[in-house]
């Protein structure tokens, strides 16, 4: 096989083309863009898109601690220039405020781009505080004491029957014009 034949072998041509593509496409990849698709009180739907990749990259969603988020399938489009555009959607619960990252990376070419978005947590309903519970229980005790005294006074009125239910106190109160 002559040197010329080896040079024009399809695999050699492909290798050179891939190499040239890698050289010239380096740095042409776009920084991922995150869009808010929907935003309600409990969750946000984010979409991330990045163009200009070759070969096909992978797209990852990460939370503030660097954990992978499970997202929808990555959609891949191949443009007329043979470059790939990838996009993916993720739903983030607003349980607490979070710093979400969309990372697009191509391991073979060691290229990676990422974008962050801050998702503020929705106002968390606070647990009733201990003080609040103590005040409520205190009021119940005071109420019970008042009811007991009132009940005792009503039962001392001539002709009054012993009443036990709060709603009856009101009727009794009206009847006796107390
Ligand atoms: C990728 O690049 C980083 C620095 O940018 C380097 O530390 C790492 O070794 C590279 N990995 C490969 C596989 O080339
Ligand atoms: C989100 O995290 C990245 C690092 O992972 C950091 O550079 C960025 O400043 C953070 N953004 C916010 C709003 O906290
Ligand atoms: C969602 O909407 C809330 C309130 O309108 C806003 O504070 C928050 O920044 C929005 N979230 C995102 C990710 O844009």
CSV table of N, CA, C and O and ligand atoms in Angstrom, one decimal, residues 107-111, ligand 1:
chain,number,residue,atom,x,y,z
A,107,UNK,N,-16.5,14.9,28.0
A,107,UNK,CA,-15.4,14.2,28.6
A,107,UNK,C,-14.2,14.1,27.7
A,107,UNK,O,-13.0,14.3,28.1
A,108,UNK,N,-14.4,13.7,26.5
A,108,UNK,CA,-13.3,13.4,25.5
A,108,UNK,C,-12.5,14.6,25.3
A,108,UNK,O,-11.3,14.5,25.1
A,109,UNK,N,-13.2,15.8,25.1
A,109,UNK,CA,-12.4,17.0,24.8
A,109,UNK,C,-12.2,17.8,26.1
A,109,UNK,O,-11.6,18.9,26.0
A,110,UNK,N,-12.6,17.2,27.2
A,110,UNK,CA,-12.3,17.9,28.5
A,110,UNK,C,-12.9,19.3,28.5
A,110,UNK,O,-12.2,20.2,29.0
A,111,UNK,N,-14.1,19.5,27.9
A,111,UNK,CA,-14.7,20.8,27.9
A,111,UNK,C,-15.9,20.8,28.8
A,111,UNK,O,-16.6,19.8,28.9
B,1,LIG,C1,-9.0,18.3,32.0
B,1,LIG,O1,-8.6,19.6,32.4
B,1,LIG,C2,-8.2,19.7,33.7
B,1,LIG,C3,-7.9,21.2,34.0
B,1,LIG,O2,-8.6,22.0,33.2
B,1,LIG,C4,-7.1,18.8,34.1
B,1,LIG,O3,-6.8,18.9,35.5
B,1,LIG,C5,-7.5,17.4,33.8
B,1,LIG,O4,-6.4,16.5,34.0
B,1,LIG,C6,-7.9,17.2,32.3
B,1,LIG,N1,-8.4,15.9,32.0
B,1,LIG,C7,-8.2,15.3,30.9
B,1,LIG,C8,-8.8,13.9,30.8
B,1,LIG,O5,-7.6,15.8,30.0
